[in-house]
PDB file of C-alpha atoms in Angstrom:
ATOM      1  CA  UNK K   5      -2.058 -14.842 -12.192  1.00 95.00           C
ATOM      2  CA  UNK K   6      -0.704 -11.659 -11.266  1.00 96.00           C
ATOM      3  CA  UNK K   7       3.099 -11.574 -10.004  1.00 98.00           C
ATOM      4  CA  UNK K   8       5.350  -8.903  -9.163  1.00 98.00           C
ATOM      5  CA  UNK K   9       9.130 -10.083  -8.370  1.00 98.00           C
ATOM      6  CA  UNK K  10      11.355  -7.375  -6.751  1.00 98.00           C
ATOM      7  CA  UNK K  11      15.140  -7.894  -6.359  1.00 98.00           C
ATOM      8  CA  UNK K  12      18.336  -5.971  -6.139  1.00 97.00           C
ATOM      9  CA  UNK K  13      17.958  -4.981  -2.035  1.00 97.00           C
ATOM     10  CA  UNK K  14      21.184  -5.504   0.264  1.00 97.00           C
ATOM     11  CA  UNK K  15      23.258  -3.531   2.474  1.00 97.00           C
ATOM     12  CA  UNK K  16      25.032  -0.077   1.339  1.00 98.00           C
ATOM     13  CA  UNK K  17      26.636   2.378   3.249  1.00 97.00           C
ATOM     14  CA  UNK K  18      24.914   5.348   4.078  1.00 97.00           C
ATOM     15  CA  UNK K  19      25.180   8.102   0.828  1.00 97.00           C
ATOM     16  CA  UNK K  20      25.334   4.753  -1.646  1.00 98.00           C
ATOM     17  CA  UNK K  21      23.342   3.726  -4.126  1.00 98.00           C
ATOM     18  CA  UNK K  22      21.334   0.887  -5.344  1.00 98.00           C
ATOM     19  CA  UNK K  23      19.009   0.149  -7.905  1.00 98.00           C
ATOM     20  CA  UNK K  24      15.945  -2.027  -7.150  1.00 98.00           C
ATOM     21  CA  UNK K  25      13.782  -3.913  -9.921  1.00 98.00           C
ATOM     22  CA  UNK K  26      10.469  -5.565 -10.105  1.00 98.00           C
ATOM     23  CA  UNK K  27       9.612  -8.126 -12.283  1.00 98.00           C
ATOM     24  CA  UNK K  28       5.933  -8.325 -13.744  1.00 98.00           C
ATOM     25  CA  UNK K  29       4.305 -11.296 -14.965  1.00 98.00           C
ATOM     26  CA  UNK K  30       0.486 -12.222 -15.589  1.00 98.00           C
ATOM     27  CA  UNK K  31      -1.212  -8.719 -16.830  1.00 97.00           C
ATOM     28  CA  UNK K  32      -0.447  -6.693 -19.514  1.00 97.00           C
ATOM     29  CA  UNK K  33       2.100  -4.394 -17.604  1.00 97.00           C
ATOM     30  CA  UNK K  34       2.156  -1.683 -20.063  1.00 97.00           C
ATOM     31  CA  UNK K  35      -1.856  -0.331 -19.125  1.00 96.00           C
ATOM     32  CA  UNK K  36      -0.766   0.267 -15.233  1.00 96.00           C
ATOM     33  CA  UNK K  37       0.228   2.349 -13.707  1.00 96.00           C
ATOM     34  CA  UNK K  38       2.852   1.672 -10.961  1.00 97.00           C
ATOM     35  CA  UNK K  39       4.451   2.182  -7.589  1.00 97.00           C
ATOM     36  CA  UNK K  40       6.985   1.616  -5.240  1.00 98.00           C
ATOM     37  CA  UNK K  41       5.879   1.464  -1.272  1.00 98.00           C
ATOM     38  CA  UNK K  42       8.452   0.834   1.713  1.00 98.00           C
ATOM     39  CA  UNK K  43       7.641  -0.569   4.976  1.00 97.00           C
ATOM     40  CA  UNK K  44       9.900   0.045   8.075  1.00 93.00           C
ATOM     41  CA  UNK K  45       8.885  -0.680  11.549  1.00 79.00           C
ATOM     42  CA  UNK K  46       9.870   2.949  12.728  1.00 72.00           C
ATOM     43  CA  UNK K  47       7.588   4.370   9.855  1.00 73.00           C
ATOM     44  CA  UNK K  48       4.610   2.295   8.689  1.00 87.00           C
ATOM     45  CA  UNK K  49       3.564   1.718   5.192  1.00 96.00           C
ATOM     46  CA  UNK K  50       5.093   5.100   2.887  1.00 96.00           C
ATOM     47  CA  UNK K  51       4.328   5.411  -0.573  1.00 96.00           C
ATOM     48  CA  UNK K  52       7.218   6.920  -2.362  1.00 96.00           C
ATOM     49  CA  UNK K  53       7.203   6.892  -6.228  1.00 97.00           C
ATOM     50  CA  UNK K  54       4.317   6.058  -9.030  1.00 96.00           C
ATOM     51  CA  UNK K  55       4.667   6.396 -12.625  1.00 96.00           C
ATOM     52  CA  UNK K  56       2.211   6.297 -15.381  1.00 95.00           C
ATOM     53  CA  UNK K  57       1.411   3.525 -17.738  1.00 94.00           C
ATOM     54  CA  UNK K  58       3.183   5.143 -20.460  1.00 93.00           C
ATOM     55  CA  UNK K  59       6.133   6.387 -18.369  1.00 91.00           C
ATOM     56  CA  UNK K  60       5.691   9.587 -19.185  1.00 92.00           C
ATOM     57  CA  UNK K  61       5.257  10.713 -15.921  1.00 94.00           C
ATOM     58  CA  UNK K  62       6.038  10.258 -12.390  1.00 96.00           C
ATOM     59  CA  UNK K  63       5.665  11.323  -9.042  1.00 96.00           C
ATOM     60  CA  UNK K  64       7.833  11.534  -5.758  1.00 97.00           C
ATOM     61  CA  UNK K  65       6.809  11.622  -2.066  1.00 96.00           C
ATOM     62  CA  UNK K  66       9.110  14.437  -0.539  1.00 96.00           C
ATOM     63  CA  UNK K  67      11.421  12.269   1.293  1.00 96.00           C
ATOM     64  CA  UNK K  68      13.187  10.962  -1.533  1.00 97.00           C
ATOM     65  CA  UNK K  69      12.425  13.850  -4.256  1.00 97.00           C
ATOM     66  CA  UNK K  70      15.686  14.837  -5.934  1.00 97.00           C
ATOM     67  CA  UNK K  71      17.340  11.126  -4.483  1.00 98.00           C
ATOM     68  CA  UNK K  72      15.399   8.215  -6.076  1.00 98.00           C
ATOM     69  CA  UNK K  73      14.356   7.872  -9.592  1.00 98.00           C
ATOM     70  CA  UNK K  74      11.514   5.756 -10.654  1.00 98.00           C
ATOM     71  CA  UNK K  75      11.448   4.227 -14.212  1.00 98.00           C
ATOM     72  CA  UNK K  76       9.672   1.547 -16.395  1.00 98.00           C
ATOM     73  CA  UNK K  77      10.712  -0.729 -19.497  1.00 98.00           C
ATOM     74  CA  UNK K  78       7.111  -1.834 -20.418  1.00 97.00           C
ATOM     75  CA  UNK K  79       9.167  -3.959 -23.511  1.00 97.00           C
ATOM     76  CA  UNK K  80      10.352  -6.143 -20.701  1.00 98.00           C
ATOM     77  CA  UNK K  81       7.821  -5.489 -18.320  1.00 98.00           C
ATOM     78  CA  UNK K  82      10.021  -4.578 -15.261  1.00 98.00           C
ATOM     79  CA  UNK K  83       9.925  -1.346 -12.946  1.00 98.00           C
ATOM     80  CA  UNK K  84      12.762  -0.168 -11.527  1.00 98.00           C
ATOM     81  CA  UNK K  85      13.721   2.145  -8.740  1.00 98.00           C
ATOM     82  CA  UNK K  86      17.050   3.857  -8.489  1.00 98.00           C
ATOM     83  CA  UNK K  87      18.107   5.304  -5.422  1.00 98.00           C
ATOM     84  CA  UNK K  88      20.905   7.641  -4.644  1.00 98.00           C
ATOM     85  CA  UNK K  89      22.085   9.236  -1.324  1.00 98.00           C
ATOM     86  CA  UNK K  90      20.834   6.347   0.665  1.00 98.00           C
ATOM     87  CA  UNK K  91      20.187   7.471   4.690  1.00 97.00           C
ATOM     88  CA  UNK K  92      19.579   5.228   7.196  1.00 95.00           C
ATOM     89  CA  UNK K  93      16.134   6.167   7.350  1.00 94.00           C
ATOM     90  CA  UNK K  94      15.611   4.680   4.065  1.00 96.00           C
ATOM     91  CA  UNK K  95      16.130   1.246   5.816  1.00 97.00           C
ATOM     92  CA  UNK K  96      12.854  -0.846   4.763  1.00 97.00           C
ATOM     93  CA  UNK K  97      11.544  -3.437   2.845  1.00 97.00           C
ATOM     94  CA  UNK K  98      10.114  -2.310  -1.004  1.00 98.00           C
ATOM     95  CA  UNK K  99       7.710  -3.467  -2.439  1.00 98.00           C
ATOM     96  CA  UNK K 100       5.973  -2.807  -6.089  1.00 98.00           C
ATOM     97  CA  UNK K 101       2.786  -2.474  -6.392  1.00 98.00           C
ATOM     98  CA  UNK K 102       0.014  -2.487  -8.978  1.00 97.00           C
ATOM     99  CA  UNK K 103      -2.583   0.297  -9.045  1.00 95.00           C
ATOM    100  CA  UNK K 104      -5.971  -0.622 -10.003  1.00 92.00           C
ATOM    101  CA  UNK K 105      -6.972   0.816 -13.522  1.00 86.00           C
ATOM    102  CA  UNK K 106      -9.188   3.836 -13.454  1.00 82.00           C
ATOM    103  CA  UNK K 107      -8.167   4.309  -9.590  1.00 83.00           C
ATOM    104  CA  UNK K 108      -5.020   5.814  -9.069  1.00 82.00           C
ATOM    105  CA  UNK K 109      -3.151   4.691  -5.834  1.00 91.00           C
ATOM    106  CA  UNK K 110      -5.661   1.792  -5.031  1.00 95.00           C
ATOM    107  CA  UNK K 111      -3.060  -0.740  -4.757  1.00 97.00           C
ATOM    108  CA  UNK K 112      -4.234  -4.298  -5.769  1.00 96.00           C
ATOM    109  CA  UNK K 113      -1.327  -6.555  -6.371  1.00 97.00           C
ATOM    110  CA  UNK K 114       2.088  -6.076  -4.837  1.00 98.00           C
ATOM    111  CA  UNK K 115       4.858  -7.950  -4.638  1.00 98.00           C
ATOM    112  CA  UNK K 116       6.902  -9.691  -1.495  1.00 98.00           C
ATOM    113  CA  UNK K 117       9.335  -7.055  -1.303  1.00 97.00           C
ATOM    114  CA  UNK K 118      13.121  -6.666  -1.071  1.00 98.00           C
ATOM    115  CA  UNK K 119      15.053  -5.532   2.055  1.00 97.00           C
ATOM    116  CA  UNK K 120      17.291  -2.364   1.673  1.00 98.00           C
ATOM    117  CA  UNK K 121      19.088  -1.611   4.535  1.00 97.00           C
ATOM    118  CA  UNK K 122      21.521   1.625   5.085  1.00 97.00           C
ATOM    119  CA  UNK K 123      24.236   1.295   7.612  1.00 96.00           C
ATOM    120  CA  UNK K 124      27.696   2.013   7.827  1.00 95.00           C
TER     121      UNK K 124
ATOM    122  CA  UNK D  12      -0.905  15.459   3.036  1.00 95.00           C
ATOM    123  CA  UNK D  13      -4.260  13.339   4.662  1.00 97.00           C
ATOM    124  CA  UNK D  14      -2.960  12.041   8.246  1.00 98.00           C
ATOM    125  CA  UNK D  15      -4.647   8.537   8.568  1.00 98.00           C
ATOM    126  CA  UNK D  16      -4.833   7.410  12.264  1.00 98.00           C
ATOM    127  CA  UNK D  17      -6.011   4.261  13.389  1.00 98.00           C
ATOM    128  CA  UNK D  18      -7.679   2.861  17.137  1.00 95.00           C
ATOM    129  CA  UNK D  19      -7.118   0.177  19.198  1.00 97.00           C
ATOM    130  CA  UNK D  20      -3.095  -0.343  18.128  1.00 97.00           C
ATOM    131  CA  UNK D  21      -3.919  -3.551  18.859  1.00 97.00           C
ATOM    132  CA  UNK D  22      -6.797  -6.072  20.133  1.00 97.00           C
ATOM    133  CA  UNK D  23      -7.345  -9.364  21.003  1.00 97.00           C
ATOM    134  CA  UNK D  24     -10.283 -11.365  20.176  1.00 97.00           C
ATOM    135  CA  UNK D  25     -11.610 -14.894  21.131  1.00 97.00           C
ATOM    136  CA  UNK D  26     -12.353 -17.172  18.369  1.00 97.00           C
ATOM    137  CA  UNK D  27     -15.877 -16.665  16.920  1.00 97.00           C
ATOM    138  CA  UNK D  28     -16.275 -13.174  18.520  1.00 97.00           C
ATOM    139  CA  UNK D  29     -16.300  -9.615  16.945  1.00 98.00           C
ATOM    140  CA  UNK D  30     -13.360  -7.448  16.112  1.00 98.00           C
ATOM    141  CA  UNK D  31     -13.510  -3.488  15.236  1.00 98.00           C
ATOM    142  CA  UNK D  32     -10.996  -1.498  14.197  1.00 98.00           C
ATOM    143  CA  UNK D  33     -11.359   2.826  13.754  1.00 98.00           C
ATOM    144  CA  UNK D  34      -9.294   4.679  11.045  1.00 98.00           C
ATOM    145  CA  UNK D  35      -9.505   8.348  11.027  1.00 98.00           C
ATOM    146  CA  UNK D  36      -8.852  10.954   8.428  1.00 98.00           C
ATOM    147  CA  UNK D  37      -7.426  14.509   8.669  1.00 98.00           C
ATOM    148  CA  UNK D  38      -9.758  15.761   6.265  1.00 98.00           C
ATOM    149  CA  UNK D  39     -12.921  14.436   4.459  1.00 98.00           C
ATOM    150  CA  UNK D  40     -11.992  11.797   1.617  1.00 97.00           C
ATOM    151  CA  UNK D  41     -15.764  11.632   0.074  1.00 97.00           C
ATOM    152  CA  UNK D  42     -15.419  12.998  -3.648  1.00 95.00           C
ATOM    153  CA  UNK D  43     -18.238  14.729  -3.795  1.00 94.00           C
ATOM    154  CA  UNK D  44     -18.998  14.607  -7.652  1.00 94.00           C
ATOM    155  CA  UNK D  45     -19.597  10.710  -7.248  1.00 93.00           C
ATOM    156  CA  UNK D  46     -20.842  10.213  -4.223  1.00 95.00           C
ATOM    157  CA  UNK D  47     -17.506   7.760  -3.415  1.00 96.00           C
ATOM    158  CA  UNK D  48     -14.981   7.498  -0.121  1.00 97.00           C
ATOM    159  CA  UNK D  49     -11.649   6.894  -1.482  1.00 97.00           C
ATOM    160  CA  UNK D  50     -10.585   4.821   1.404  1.00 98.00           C
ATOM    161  CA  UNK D  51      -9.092   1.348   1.104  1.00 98.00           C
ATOM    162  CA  UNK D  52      -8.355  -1.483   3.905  1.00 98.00           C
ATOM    163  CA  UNK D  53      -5.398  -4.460   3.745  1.00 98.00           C
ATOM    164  CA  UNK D  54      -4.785  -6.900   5.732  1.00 98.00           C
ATOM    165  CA  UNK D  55      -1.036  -8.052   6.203  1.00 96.00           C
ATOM    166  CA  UNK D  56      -0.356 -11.209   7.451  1.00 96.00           C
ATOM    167  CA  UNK D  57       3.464 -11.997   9.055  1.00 92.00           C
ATOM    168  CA  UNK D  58       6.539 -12.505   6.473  1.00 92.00           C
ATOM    169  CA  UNK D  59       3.819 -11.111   4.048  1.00 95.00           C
ATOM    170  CA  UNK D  60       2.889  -7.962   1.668  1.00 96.00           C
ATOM    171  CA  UNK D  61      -0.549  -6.417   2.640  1.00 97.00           C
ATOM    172  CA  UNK D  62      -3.297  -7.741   0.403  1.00 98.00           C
ATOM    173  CA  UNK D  63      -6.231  -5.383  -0.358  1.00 98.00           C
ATOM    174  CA  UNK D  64      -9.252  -6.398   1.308  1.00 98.00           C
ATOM    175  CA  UNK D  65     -11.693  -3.574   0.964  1.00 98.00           C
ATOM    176  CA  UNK D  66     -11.993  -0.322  -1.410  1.00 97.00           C
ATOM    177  CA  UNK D  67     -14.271   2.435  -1.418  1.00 97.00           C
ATOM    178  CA  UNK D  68     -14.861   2.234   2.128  1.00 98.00           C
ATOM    179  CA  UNK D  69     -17.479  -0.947   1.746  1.00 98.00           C
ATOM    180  CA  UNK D  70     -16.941  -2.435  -1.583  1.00 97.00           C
ATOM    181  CA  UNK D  71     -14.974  -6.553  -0.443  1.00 98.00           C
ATOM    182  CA  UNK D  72     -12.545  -7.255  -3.270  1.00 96.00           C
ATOM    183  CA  UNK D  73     -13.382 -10.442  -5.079  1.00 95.00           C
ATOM    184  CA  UNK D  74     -12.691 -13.604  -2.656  1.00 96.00           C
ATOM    185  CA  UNK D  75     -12.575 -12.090   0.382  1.00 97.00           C
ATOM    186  CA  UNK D  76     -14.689 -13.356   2.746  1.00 97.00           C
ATOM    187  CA  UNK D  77     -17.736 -11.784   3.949  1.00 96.00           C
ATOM    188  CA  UNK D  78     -16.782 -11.881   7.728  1.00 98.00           C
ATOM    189  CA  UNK D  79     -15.063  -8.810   6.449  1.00 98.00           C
ATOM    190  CA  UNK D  80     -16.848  -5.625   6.431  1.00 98.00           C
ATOM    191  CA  UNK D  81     -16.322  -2.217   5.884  1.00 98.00           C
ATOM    192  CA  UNK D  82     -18.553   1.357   7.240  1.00 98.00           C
ATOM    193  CA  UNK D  83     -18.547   4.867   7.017  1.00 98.00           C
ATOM    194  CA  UNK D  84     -17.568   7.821   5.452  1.00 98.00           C
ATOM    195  CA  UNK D  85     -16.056  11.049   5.297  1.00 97.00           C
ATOM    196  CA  UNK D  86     -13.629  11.232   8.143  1.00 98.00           C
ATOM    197  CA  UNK D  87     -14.487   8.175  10.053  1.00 98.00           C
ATOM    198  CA  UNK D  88     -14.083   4.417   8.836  1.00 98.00           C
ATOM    199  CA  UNK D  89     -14.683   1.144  10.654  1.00 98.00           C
ATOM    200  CA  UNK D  90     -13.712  -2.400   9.546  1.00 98.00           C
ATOM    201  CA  UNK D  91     -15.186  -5.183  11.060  1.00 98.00           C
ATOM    202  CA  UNK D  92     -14.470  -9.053  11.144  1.00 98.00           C
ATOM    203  CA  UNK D  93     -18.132 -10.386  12.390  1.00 97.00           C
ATOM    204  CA  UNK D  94     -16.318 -14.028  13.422  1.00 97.00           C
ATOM    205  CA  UNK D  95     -12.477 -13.821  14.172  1.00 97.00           C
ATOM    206  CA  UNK D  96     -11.176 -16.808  12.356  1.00 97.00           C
ATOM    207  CA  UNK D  97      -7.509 -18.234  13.296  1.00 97.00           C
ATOM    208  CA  UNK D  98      -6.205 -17.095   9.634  1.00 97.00           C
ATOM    209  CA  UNK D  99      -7.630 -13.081  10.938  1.00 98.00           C
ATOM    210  CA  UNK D 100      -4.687 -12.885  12.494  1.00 97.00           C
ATOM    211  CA  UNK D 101      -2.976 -10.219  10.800  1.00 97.00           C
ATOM    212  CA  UNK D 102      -2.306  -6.350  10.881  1.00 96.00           C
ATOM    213  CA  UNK D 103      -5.020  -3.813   9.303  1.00 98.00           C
ATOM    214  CA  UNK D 104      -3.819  -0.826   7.652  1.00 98.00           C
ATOM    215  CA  UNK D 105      -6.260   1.885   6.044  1.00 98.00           C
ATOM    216  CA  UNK D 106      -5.359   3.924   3.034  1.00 98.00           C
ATOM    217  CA  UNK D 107      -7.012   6.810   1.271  1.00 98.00           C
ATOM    218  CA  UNK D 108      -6.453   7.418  -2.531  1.00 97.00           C
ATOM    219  CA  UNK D 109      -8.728  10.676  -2.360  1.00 96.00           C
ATOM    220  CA  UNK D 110      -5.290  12.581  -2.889  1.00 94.00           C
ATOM    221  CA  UNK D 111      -1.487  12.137  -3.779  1.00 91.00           C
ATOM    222  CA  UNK D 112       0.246  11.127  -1.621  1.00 93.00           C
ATOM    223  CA  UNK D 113      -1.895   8.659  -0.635  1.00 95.00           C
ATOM    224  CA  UNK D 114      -1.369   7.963   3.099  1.00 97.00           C
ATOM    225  CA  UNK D 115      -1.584   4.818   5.340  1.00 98.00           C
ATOM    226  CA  UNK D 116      -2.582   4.538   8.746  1.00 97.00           C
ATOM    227  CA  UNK D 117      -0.125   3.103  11.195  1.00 96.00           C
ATOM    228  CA  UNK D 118      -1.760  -0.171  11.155  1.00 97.00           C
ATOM    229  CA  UNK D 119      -3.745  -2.431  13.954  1.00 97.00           C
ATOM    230  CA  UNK D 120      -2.786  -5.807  15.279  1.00 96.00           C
ATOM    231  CA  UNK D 121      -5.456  -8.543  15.606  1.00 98.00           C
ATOM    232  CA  UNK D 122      -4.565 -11.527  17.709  1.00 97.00           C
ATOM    233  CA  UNK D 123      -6.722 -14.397  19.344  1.00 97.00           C
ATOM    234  CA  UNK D 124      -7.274 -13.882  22.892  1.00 95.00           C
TER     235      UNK D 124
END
């Protein structure tokens, strides 16, 4: 069956970095595309970085253009987030999620998410 | 970007009984060229990731059951759990895909009254 594994949250200080990956098992990784989606309880459910099957390209929501970096090994079938100039209000929990083939951002599989927090 | 917005916050429901929850759109997310509303609903349960229960507005992903329904189209969506069941308890979010970024609504919490 399907299963996404994130890991690499903790606690940085605000201006860190950290570099978040997610594990995919059960599907053949490399004919997805993929996402990353934070929760936080001031801010909902936020979508905030896909990339292509291939890798070749990606999008950024505008609060964290120019600060996080999405990217994909589909050898080892991981996706990884990297995340520079943390604020605080990038405090959340991550998740990676799966988009449904042939419909881009219908999210069918994600993972249970790792907890970044930002604090001094 | 689409601003999804969502009605009651929250609602309580007796065992057995109906629940409804309203999303709303900012703008129309029917593609026209296929006749399809790119609007999706999850259900998240506590200490959990949200788990797709509905896409294209009506369409019940595979193993959901059919307590769980889903109406409308264009700007105005409805989900609707005919029976609350005690494992219902959860919060709703709705999500269109029509366009990047695809937005969420702010979610709605169903409890048992």
């Amino acid at each position: 069956q399907v299963q996404l594994v994130e890991s690499g949250g903790g606690l940085v200080k605000p201006e860190g970095s950290l570099r978040l990956s997610c594990a995919a098992s059960g599907f053949i990784f490399s004919d997805y595309y993929m996402s990353w989606i934070r929760q936080s309880p001031g801010k909902g459910l936020e979508w905030i970085a896909y990339i292509e099957d291939s890798g070749g390209n990606m999008f950024y929501a505008d609060s964290v253009k120019g600060r996080f970096t999405i990217s994909r090994d589909n050898a080892k079938n991981s996706l990884f987030l990297q995340m520079n100039g943390l604020r605080a209000e990038d405090t959340a929990i991550y998740y990676c999620a799966r988009e449904r083939m042939t419909v881009a951002r219908l999210f069918d599989s994600w993972g249970q998410g790792t907890l970044v927090t930002v604090s001094s | 970007d689409i601003v999804m917005t969502q009605s009651p916050d929250s609602l309580a429901v007796s065992l057995g009984e109906r629940a409804t929850i309203n999303c709303k759109s900012s703008r129309s997310v029917l593609y026209s060229s296929n006749n399809k509303n790119y609007l999706a609903w999850y259900q998240q349960k506590p200490g959990q990731p949200p788990k797709l229960l509905i896409s294209w507005a009506s369409t019940r992903e595979s193993g959901v059951p059919d307590r769980f329904s889903g109406s409308g189209s264009g700007t105005d969506f409805t989900l609707t759990i005919s029976s609350l069941q005690a494992e219902d308890v959860a919060v709703y979010y709705c999500q269109q895909y029509y366009s990047t970024p695809q937005t969420f609504g702010p979610g709605t919490k169903v409890e048992v009254k």
